[in-house]
Short mmCIF file of C-alpha atoms in Angstrom, two decimals:
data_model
loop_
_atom_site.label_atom_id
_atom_site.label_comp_id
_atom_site.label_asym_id
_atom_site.label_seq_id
_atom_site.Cartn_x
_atom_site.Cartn_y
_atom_site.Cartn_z
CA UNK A 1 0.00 0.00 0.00
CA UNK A 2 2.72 2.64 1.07
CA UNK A 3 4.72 1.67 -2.35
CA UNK A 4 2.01 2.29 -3.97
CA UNK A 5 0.92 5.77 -2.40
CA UNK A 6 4.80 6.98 -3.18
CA UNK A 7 4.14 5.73 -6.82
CA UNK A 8 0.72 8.55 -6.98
CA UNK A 9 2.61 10.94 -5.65
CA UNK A 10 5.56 10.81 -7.68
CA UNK A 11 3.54 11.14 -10.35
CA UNK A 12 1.32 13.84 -9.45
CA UNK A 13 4.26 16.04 -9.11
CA UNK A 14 5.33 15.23 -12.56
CA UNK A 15 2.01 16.49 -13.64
CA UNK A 16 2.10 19.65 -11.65
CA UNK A 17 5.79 20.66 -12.83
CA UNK A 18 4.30 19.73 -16.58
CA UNK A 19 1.19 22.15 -16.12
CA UNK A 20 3.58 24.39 -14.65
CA UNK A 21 5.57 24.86 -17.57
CA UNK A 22 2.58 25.42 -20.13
CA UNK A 23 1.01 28.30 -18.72
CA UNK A 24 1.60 31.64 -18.98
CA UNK A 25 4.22 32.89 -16.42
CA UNK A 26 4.55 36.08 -14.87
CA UNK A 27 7.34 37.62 -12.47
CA UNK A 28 7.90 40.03 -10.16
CA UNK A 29 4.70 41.15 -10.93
CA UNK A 30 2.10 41.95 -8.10
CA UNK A 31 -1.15 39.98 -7.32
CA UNK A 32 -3.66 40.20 -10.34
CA UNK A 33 -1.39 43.05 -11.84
CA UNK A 34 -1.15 43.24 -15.70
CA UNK A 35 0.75 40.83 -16.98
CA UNK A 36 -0.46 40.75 -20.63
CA UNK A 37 -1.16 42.86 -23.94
CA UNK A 38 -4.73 41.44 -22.85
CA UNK A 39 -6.30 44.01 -20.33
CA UNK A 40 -8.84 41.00 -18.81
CA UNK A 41 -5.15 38.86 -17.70
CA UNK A 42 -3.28 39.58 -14.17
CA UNK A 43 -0.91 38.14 -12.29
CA UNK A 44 -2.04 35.37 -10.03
CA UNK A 45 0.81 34.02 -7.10
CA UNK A 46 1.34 30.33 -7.05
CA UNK A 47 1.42 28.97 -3.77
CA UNK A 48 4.81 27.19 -3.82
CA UNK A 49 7.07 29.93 -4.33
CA UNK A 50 7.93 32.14 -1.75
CA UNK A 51 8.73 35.18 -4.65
CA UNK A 52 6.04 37.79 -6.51
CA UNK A 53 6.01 34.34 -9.61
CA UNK A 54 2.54 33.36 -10.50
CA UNK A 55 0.65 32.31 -13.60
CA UNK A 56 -0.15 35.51 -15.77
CA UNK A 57 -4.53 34.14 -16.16
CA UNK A 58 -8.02 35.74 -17.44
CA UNK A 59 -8.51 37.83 -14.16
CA UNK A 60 -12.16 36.34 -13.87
CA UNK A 61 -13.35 33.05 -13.96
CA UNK A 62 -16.27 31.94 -12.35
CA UNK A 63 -16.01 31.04 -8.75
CA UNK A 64 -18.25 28.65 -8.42
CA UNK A 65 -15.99 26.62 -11.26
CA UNK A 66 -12.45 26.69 -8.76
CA UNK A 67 -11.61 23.79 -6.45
CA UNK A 68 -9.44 23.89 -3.42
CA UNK A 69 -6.14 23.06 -3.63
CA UNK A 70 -5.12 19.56 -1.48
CA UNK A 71 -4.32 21.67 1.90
CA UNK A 72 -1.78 19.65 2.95
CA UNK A 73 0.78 19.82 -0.24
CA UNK A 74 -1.10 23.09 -1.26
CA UNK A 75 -1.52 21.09 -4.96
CA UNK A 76 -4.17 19.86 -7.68
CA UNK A 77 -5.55 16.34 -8.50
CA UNK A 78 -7.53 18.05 -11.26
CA UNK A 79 -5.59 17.80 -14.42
CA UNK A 80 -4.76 20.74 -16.24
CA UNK A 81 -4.84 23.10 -13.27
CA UNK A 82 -2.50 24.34 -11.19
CA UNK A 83 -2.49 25.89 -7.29
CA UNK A 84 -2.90 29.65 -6.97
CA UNK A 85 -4.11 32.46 -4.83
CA UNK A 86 -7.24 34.26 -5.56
CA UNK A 87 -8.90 35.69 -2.59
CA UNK A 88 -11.20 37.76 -4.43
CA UNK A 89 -12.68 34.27 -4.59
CA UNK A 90 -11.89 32.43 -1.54
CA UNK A 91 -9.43 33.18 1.06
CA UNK A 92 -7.94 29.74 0.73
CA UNK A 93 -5.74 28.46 -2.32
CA UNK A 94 -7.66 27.99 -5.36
CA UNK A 95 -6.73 25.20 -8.34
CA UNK A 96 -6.48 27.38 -11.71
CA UNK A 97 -7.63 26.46 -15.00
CA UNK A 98 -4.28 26.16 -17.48
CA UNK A 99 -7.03 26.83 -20.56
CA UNK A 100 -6.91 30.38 -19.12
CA UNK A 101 -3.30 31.33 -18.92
CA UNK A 102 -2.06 29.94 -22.65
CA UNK A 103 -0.57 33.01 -24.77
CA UNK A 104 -3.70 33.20 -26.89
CA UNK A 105 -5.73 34.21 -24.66
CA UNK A 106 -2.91 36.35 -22.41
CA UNK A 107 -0.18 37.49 -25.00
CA UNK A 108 3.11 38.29 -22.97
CA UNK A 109 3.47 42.00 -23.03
CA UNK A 110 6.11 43.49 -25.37
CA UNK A 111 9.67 44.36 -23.30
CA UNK A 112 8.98 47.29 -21.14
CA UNK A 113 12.15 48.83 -23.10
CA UNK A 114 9.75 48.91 -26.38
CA UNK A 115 6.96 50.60 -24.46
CA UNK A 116 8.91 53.77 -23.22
CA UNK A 117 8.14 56.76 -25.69
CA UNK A 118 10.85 59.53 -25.66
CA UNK A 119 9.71 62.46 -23.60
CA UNK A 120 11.51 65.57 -26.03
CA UNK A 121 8.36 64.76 -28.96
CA UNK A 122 8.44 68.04 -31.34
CA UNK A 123 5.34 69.46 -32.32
CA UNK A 124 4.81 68.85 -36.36
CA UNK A 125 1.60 71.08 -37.05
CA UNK A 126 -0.63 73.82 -35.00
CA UNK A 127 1.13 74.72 -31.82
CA UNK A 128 -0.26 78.08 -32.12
CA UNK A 129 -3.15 78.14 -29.73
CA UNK A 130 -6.55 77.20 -31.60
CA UNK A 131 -7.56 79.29 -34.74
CA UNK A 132 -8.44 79.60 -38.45
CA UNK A 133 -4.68 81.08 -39.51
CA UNK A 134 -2.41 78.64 -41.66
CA UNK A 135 -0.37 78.09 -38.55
CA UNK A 136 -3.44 77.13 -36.63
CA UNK A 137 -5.75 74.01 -35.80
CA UNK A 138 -9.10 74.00 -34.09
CA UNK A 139 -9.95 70.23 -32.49
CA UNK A 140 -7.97 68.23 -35.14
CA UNK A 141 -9.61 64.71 -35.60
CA UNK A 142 -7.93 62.81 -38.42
CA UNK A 143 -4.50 62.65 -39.85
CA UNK A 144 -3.03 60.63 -42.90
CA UNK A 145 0.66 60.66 -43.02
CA UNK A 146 2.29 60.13 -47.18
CA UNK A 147 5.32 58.02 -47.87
CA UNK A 148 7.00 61.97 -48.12
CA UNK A 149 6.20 62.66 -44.35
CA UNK A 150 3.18 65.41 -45.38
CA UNK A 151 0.55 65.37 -43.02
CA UNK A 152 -3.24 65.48 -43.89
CA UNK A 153 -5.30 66.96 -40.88
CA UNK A 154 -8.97 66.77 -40.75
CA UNK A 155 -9.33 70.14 -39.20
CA UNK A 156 -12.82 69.51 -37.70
CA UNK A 157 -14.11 72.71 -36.25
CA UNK A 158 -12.25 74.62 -39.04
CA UNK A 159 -14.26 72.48 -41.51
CA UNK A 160 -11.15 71.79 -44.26
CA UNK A 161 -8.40 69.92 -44.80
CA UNK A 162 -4.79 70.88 -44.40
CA UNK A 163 -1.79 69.65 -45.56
CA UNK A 164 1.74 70.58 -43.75
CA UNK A 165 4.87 69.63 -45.12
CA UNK A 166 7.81 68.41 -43.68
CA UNK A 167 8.66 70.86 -41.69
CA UNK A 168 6.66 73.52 -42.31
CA UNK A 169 6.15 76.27 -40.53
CA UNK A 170 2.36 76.92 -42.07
CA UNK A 171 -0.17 74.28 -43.80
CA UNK A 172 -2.40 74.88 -46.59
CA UNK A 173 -6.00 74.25 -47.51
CA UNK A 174 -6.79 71.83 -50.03
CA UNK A 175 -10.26 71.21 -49.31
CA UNK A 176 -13.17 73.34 -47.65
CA UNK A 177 -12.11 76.71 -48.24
CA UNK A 178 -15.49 77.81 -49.01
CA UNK A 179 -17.35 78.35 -45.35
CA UNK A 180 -18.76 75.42 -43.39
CA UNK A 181 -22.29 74.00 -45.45
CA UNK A 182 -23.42 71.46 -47.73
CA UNK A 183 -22.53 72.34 -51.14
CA UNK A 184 -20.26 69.92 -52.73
CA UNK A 185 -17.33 72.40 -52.78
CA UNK A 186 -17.90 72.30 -48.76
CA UNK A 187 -17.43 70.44 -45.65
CA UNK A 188 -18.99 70.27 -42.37
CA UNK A 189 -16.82 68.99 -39.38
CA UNK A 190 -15.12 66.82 -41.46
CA UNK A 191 -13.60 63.96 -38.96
CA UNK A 192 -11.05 61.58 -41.22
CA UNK A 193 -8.87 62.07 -44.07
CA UNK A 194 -7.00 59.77 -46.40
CA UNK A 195 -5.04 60.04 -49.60
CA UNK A 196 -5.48 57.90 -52.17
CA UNK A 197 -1.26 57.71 -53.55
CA UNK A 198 -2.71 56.27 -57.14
CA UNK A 199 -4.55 59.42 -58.50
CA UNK A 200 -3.64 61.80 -55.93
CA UNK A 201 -6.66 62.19 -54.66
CA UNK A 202 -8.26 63.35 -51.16
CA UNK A 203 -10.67 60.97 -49.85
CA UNK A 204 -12.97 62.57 -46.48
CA UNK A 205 -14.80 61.75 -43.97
CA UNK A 206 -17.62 64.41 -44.03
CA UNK A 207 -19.18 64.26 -41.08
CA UNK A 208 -21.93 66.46 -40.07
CA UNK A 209 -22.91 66.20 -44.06
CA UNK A 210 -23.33 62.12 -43.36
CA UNK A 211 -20.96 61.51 -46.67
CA UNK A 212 -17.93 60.52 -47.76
CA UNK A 213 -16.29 63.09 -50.30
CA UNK A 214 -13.18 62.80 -52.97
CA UNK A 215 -11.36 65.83 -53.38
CA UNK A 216 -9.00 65.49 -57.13
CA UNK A 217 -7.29 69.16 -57.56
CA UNK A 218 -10.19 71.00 -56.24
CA UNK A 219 -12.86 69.02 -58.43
CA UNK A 220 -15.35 67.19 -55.70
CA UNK A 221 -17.69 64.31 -56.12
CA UNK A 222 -19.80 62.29 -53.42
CA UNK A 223 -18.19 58.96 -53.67
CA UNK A 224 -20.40 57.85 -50.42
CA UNK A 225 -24.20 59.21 -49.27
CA UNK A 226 -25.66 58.63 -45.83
CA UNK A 227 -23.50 57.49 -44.01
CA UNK A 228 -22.54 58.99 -39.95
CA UNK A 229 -18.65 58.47 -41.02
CA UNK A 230 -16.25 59.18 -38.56
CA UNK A 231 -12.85 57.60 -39.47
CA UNK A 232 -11.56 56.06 -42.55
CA UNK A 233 -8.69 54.63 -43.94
CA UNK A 234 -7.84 52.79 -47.27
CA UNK A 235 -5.62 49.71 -48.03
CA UNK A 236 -3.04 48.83 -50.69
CA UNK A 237 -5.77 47.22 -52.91
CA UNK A 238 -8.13 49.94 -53.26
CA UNK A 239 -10.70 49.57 -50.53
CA UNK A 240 -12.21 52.31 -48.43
CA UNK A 241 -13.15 51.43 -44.98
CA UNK A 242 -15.40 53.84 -43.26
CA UNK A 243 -16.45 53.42 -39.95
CA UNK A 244 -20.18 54.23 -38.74
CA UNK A 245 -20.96 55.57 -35.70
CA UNK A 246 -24.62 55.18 -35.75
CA UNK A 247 -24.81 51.45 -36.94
CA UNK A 248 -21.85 50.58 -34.76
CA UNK A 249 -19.88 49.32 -37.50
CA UNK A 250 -16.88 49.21 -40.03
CA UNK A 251 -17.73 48.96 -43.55
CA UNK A 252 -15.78 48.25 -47.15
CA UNK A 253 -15.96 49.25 -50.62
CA UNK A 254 -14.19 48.86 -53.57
CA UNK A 255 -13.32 52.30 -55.45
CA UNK A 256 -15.67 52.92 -57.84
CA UNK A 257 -17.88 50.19 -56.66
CA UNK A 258 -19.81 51.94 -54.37
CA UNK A 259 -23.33 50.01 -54.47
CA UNK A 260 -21.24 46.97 -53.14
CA UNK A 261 -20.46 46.98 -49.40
CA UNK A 262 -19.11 44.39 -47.11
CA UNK A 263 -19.33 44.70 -43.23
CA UNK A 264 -15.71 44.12 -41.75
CA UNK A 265 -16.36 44.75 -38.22
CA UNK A 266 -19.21 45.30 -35.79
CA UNK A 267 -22.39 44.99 -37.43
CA UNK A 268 -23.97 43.57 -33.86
CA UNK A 269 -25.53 46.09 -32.49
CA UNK A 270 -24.16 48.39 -29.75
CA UNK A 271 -22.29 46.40 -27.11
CA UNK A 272 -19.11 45.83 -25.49
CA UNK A 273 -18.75 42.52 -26.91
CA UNK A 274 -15.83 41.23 -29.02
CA UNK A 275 -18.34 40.92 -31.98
#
């Protein structure tokens, strides 16, 4: 009987160090702390170390789902689990689902090293207090960057575009020069900008005017009607993607194809879920 209790053992320990090893680790790294590009994953301490190490885990399973760890060897018979502290559960040790700490579901974060941003950033365009001068911005919304470091601004509550060059002093208007309105030589808090590098042309979110406008060397055309844009942006291939506030969604077309849309995100309903 006793050779056979040693053999049980043994071997539960050689599962425990395996489950061990496939989770998600995290050190020095406090109680339920971030540990993860995922902001639903902290840190939570093993039991057998006496340092800050723990399994880096989905910060809220179910309760009601955790066993108790063995309290003598403070361990796990369950498979796939391993022994942790979570006293926003229970006060005792708690055996942890594995499923929840693997990388896909709690990416390691990138080195800290990556994440610092240099503190002496320059400023590029505006600067100049808020205004309708050429060295001024009022609530910029959207900016497209070309491969020749100009900067497109959606200059919302100036209603026009402007384009600053590398290191310019001043930017200049290339579309909505013409008042605030609805004409098509207008805009009305426009929100995103984009350039389309192929033809050269400007491509706008028009917000207040629910359209999306294209701007070719001051000639304008409606290449989008009611729609509450906000931001858009445009791939290698052609396609517009406009996002709509009021439907809660992202949606694509095809220049020039603009009675053929395809939903690429949201199209749900309002929620905080991941669809």
């Amino acid at each position: 009987m006793t050779t056979i209790n040693i053999y049980c053992y043994v071997v539960f320990i050689l599962l425990s160090i395996t489950v061990q090893i496939k989770s998600q680790l995290c050190e020095n790294v406090a109680q339920y702390d971030r540990c993860s590009t995922n902001s639903a994953c902290g840190c939570f301490h093993r039991v057998v170390t006496s340092d800050d190490a723990g399994v880096c885990g989905f910060l809220w399973p179910t309760c009601s789902h955790l066993a108790p760890c063995n309290a003598s060897t403070n361990s796990c018979t369950q498979l796939n689990t391993v022994c942790v502290q979570h006293p926003r559960c229970y006060e005792l040790p708690l055996c942890y689902p594995i499923a929840l700490s693997k990388q896909n579901m709690c990416p390691p974060k990138t080195n800290k090293i990556n994440l610092k941003w240099k503190q002496n950033a320059i400023t590029v365009a505006g600067g100049n207090g808020y205004g309708e001068e050429l060295n001024q911005l009022n609530r910029p919304f959207g900016i497209f960057i070309d491969k020749k470091k100009n900067i497109f601004i959606a200059d919302m509550l100036n209603h026009r575009i402007v384009e600053w060059g590398y290191n310019a002093k001043e930017g200049q208007i290339i579309a909505g020069e013409n008042d605030t309105g609805d004409r098509i030589d207008q805009l009305n808090y426009p929100t995103g900008v984009t350039v389309d590098q192929q033809n050269h042309s400007i491509i706008i979110a028009d917000s207040a005017n629910r359209r999306v406008m294209q701007w070719v060397n001051q000639k304008q055309q409606i290449l989008i009607n009611n729609i509450d844009c906000n931001g858009l942006a445009m791939d290698k291939h052609g396609f517009i993607y406009v996002s709509d506030v009021a439907k809660n969604e992202v949606r694509r077309w095809k220049m020039g194809e603009y009675n053929e849309e395809i939903i690429v995100a949201g199209g749900n309903g309002q929620g905080d879920q991941l669809n």
